[in-house]
XYZ file of C-alpha atoms in Angstrom:
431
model
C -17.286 -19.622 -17.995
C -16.749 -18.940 -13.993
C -16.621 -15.216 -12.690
C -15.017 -14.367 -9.649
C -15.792 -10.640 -8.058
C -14.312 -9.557 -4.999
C -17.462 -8.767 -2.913
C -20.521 -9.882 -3.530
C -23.019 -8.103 -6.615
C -24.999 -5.947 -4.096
C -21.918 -4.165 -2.793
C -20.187 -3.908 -5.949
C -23.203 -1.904 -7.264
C -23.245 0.468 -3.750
C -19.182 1.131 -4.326
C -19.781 2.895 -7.236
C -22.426 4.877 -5.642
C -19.813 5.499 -2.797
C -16.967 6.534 -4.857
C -17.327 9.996 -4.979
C -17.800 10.005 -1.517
C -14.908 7.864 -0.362
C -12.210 8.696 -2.273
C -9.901 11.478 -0.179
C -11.223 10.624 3.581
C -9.195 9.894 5.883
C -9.756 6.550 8.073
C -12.451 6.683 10.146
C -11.254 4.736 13.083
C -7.931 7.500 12.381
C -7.744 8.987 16.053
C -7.742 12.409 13.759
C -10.328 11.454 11.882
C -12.725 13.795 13.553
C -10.742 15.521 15.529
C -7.669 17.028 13.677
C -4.946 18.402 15.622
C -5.218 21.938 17.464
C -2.273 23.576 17.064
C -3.693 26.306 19.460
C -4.397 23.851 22.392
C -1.235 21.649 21.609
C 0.954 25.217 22.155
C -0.941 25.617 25.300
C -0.134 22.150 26.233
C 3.420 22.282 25.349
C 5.507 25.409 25.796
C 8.289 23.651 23.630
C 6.080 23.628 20.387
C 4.566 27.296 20.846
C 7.464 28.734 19.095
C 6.039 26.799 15.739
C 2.749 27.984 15.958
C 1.733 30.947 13.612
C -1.432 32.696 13.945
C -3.086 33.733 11.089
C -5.311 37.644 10.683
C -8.453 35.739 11.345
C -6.672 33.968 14.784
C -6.828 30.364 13.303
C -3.277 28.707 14.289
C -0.832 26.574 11.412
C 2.416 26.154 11.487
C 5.321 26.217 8.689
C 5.667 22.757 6.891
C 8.713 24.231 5.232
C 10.101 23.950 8.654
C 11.790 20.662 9.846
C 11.900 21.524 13.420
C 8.138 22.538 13.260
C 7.644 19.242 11.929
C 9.061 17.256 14.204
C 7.762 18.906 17.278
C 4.608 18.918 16.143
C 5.093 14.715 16.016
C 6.586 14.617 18.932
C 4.070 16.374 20.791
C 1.080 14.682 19.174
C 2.906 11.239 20.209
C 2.787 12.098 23.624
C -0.476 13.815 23.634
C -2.888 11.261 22.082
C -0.416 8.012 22.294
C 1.331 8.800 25.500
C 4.752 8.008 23.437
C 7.994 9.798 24.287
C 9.718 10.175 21.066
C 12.646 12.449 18.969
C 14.792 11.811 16.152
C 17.933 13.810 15.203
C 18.291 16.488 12.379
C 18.175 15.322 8.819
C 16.140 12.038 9.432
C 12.916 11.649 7.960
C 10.015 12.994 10.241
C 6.530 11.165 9.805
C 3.337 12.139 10.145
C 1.303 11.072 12.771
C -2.399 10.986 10.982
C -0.887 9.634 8.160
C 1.019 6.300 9.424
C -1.903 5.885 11.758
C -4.068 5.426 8.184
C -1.875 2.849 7.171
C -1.661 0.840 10.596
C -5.694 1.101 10.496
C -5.576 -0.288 6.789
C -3.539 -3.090 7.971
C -6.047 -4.221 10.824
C -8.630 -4.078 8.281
C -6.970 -6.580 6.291
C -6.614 -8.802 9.048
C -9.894 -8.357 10.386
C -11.108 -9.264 7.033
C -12.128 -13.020 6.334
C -10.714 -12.603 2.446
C -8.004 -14.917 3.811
C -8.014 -17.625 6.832
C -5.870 -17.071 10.340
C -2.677 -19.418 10.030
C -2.472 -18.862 13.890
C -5.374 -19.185 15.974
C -5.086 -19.440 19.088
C -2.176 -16.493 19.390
C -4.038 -13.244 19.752
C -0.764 -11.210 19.398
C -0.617 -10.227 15.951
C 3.169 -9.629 14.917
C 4.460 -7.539 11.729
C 7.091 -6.662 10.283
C 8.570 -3.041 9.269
C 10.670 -2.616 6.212
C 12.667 0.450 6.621
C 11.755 1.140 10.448
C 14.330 4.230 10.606
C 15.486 6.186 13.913
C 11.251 7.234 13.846
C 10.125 3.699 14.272
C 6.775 5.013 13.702
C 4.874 2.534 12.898
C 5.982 -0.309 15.481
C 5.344 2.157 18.021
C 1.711 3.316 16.736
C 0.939 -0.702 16.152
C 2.024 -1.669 20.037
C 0.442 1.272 21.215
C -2.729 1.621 19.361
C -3.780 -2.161 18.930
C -1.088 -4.119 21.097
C 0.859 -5.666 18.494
C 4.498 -7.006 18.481
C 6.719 -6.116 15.807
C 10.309 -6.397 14.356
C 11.384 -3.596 12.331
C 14.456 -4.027 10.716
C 17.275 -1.055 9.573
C 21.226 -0.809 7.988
C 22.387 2.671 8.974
C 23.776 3.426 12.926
C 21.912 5.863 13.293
C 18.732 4.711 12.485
C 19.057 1.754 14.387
C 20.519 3.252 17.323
C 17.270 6.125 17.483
C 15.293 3.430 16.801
C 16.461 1.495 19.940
C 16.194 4.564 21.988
C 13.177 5.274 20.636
C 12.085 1.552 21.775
C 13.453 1.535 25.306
C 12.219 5.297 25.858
C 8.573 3.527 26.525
C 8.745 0.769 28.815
C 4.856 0.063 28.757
C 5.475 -1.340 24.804
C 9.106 -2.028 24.882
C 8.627 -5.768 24.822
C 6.600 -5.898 21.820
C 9.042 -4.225 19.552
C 12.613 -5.767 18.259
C 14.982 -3.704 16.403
C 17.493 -5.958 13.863
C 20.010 -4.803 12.014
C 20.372 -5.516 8.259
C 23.937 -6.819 7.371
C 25.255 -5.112 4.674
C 28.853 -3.791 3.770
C 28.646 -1.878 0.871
C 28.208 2.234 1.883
C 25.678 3.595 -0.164
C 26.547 6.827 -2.010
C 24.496 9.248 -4.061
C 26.761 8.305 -7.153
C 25.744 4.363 -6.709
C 21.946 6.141 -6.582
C 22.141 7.703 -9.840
C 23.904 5.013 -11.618
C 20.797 5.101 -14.070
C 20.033 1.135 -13.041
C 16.397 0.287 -12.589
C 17.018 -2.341 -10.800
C 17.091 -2.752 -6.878
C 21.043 -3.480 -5.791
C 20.650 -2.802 -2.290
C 20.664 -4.084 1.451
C 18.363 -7.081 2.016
C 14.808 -6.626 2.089
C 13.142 -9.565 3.496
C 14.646 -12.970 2.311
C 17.964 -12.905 4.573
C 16.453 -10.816 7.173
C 13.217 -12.732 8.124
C 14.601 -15.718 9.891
C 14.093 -19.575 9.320
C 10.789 -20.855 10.860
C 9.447 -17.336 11.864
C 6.121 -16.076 10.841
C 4.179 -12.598 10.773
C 0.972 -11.834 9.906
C 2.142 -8.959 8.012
C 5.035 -6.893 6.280
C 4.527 -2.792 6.090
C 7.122 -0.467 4.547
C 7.786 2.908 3.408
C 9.406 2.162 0.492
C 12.630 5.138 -0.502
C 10.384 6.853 -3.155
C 12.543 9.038 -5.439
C 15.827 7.724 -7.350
C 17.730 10.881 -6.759
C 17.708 13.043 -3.591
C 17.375 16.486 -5.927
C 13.502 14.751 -7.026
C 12.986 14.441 -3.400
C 12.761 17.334 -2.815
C 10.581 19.029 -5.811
C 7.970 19.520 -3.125
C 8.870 23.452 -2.001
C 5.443 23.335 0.614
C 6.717 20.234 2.501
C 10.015 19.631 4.783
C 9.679 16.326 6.240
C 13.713 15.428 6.308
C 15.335 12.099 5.119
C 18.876 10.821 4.842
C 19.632 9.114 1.454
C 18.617 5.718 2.676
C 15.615 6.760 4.059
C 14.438 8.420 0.315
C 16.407 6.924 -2.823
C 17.379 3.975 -4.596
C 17.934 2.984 -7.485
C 14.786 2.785 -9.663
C 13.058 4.306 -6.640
C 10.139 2.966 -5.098
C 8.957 0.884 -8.480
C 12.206 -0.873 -7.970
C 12.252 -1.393 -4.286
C 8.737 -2.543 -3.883
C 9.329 -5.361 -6.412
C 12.403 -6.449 -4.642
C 9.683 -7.000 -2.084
C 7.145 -8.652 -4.239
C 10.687 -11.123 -5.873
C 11.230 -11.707 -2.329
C 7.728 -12.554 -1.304
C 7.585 -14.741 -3.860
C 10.354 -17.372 -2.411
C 9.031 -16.500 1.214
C 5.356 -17.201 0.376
C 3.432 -18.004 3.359
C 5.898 -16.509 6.459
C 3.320 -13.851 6.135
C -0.263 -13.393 5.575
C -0.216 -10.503 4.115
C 2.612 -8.466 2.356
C 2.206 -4.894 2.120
C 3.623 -1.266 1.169
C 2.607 2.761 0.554
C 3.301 4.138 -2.913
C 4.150 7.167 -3.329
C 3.011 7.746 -7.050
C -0.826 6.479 -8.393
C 1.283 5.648 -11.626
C 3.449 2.926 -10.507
C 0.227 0.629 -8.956
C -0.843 -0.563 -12.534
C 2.787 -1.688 -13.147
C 3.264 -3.532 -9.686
C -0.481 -5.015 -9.528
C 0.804 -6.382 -12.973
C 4.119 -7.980 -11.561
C 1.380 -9.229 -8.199
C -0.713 -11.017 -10.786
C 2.206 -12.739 -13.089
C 4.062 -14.069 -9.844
C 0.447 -15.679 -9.043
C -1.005 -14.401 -6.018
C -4.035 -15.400 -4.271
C -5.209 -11.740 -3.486
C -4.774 -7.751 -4.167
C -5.914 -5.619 -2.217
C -5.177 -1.338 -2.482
C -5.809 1.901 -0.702
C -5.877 5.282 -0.514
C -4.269 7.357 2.196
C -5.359 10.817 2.698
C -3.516 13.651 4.937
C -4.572 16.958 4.199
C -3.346 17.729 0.484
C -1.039 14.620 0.653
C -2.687 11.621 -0.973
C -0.116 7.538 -0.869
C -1.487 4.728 -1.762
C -1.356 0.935 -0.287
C -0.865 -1.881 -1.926
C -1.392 -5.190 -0.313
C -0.620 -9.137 -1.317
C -1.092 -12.566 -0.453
C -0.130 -16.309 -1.136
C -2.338 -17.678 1.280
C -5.461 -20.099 0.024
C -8.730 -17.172 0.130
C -11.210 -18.317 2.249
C -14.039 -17.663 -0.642
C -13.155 -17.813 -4.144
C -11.026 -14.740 -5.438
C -9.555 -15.430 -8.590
C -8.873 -18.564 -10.258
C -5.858 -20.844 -8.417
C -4.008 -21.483 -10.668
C -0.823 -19.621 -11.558
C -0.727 -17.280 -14.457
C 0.799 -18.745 -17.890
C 0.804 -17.877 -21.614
C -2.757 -18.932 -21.471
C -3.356 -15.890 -19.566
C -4.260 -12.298 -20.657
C -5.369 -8.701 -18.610
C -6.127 -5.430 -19.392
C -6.550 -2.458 -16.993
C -10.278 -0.620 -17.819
C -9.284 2.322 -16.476
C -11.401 5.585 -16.325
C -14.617 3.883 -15.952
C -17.641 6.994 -15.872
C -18.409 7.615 -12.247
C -22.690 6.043 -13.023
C -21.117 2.578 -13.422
C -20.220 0.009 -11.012
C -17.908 -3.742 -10.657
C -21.286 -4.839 -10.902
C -22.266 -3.269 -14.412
C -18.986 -4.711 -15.974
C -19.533 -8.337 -14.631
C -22.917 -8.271 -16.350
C -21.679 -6.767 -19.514
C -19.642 -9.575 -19.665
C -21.937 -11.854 -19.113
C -23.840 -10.738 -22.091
C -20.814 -10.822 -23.868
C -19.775 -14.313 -23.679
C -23.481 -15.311 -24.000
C -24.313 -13.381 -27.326
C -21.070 -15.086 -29.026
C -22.341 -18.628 -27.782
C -19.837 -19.309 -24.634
C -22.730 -21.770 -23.262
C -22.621 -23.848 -26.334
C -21.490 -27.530 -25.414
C -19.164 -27.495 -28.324
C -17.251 -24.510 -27.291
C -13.439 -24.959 -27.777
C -12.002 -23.712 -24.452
C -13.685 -22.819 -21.230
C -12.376 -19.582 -19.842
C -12.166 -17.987 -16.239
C -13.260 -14.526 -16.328
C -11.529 -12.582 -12.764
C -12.405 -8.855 -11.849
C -10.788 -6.982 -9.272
C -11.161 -3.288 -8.475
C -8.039 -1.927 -8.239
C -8.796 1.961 -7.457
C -11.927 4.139 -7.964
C -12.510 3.934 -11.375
C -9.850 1.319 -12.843
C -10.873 -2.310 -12.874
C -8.390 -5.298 -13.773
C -10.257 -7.902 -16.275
C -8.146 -11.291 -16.264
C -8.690 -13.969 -18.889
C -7.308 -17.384 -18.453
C -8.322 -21.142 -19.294
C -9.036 -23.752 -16.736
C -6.701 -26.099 -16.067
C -6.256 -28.713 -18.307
C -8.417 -26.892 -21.039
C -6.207 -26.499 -24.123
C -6.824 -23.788 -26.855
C -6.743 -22.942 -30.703
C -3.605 -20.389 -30.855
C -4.609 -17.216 -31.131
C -8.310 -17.939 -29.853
C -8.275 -16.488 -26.624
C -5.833 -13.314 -27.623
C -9.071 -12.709 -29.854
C -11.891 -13.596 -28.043
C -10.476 -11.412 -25.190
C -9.188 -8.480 -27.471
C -13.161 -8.188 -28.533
C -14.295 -8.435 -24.854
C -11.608 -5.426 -23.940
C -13.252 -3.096 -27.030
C -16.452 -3.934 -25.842
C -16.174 -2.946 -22.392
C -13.853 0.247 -23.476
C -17.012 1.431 -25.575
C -19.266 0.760 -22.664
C -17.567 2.216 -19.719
C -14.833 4.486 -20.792
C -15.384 5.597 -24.125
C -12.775 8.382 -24.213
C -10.041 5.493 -22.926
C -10.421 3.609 -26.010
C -7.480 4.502 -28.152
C -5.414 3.973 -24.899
C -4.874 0.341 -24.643
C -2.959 -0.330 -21.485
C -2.168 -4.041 -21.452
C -0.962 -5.812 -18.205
């Protein structure tokens, strides 16, 4: 029996010491991260954005989220302020938020910082990514060039977005080289009645295969995926007005559907990038899509939190490349392969405490014995605080009496349930 951990024993026992502690904080290399915005000082700064600002009885300064144009002033002028960017979109497109794409582009360096997998491309110190979805905001090519120096292509199918985009590009000269805007061919118009057509399943312009180009290679993909499958569920949130044209927020399915178009696509483009990666919008759809990450056969999984304020995303992140230490087992999932999600694992346990419960496990019902009749690979990945994914499979070339592992592994799961997450165990939530 081989088990595989992502980090080492030592700090999977401190990250569930951590947890409490981690969860909801916002990056800490975030330019924000200990020095949130002043609305006060920024009106001071910027006559245009004083209009926004509301004090409250007590003096302290806000402004109204409800209100688009306070939104997108307050970008623009926190762009120019801390990134030196000159920036604007028109009414009606979706306005980011600084703090929060900056958590994302920070995730993204960790990841490649990271020795989980090997550099493809020493020797060129410019990383290049690619952004899904870049709209007339281009957010995050221009935090990437201007934060860290990297090149990007971000890619678009409405006019508009890709000619704000452009402008947006050629309004800063000092990063204007590093960033190429391409337009997604596509000929169908899309239409709110195509977006609630009921289908599940992503019918829309090209993601990545047809877009990425033959021979080119990134180190990464990002995206901000259309979350909501009809515009009227975009907008549920009544504290929040952040804009968005139809493109920019629904499709079919919503973002469940659009982020597995990306993991189908990933799957034929394989190694043209390092790392593959996209926010979520909803906690609930990561079990479903780390499922469809582990039957396609990937070599890594990697998630996040992102934190603004009250607004919580999440990351999820991918790769086909070889791990530089041993992950999970390589080969390729199969009928000889089984997982279950433990999820609401008690906050006094760790990764750790589950790889040694299985230990026991397999060693009380005699897995050492030489005349065992299949040797198993036993994977565990943390996939969130508190949710672990236990994978099952046999080694290549080991063959199996039917029905032995389903039972073997179906004792493991009720074992570990009654361990670590007692009240979860009449919720079995197979992968």
């Amino acid at each position: 029996m081989d088990i595989y951990q992502k980090s080492n024993p030592k700090e999977c026992e401190k990250m569930g010491k951590k947890r409490k502690r981690e969860r909801g904080s916002i990056h800490p290399r975030n330019k924000y991260s200990d020095n949130p915005p002043d609305f006060g000082v920024l009106a001071s700064l910027y006559p245009s954005f004083q209009p926004y600002v509301i004090y409250s009885r007590e003096g302290k300064p806000r402004i109204d989220w409800k209100d688009f144009n306070a939104t997108r002033e307050l970008t623009r002028v926190l762009l120019l302020h801390d990134h030196s960017i000159t920036w604007w979109i028109p009414d009606g497109q979706l306005c980011p938020t600084v703090p929060n794409r900056s958590n994302y582009i920070h995730w993204i360096e960790d990841l490649l910082s990271s020795d989980i997998i090997p550099n493809s491309q020493e020797g060129n110190n410019v990383i290049k990514g690619f952004d899904i979805g870049t709209g007339a905001n281009c957010i995050y090519p221009l935090l990437g060039a201007s934060l860290l120096g990297w090149s990007f292509v971000g890619t678009d199918v409405t006019d508009v977005a890709l000619e704000w985009a452009e402008r947006n590009v050629k309004n800063n000269p000092q990063i204007s080289d590093l960033i190429e805007i391409r337009k997604v061919d596509f000929e169908e118009e899309l239409t709110e009645k195509d977006m609630k057509n009921g289908d599940k399943n992503y019918h829309g312009p090209p993601i990545l295969v047809g877009v990425v180009k033959s021979g080119e290679s990134f180190d990464f993909c990002m995206c901000n995926p259309p979350f909501f499958e009809t515009m009227e569920e975009s907008g549920l949130n009544p504290n929040t007005s952040c804009g968005g044209t139809l493109a920019e927020m629904v499709c079919p399915g919503g973002e469940q559907a659009f982020i597995t178009r990306i993991i189908e696509d990933s799957v034929q483009l394989q190694q043209s990038f390092r790392w593959y990666t996209s926010m979520v919008g909803k906690k609930s759809n990561l079990k479903s899509l780390i499922g469809k990450l582990r039957e396609v056969g990937v070599s890594v999984v990697k998630t996040t939190e992102f934190v603004q304020g009250q607004t919580c995303r999440w990351g999820v992140a991918w790769s086909f490349v070889s791990p530089s230490k041993k992950i999970i087992s390589s080969h390729v999932a199969s009928k000889n392969v089984l997982t279950f999600m433990l999820q609401g694992i008690q906050r006094h346990f760790s990764a750790f405490h589950v790889l040694q419960s299985i230990e026991s496990f397999f060693h009380t019902n005699g897995a050492t014995c030489k005349l065992n009749a299949a040797s198993f690979h036993i994977d565990v990945f943390e996939q969130i605080p508190g949710t672990l994914l236990i994978r099952g499979s046999l080694k290549p070339g080991e063959t199996s009496v039917p029905g032995l592992l389903s039972s073997i592994f179906q004792k493991l799961e009720d074992k570990l349930r009654n361990s670590f997450c007692p009240q979860k165990l009449s919720n079995r939530d197979h992968v």
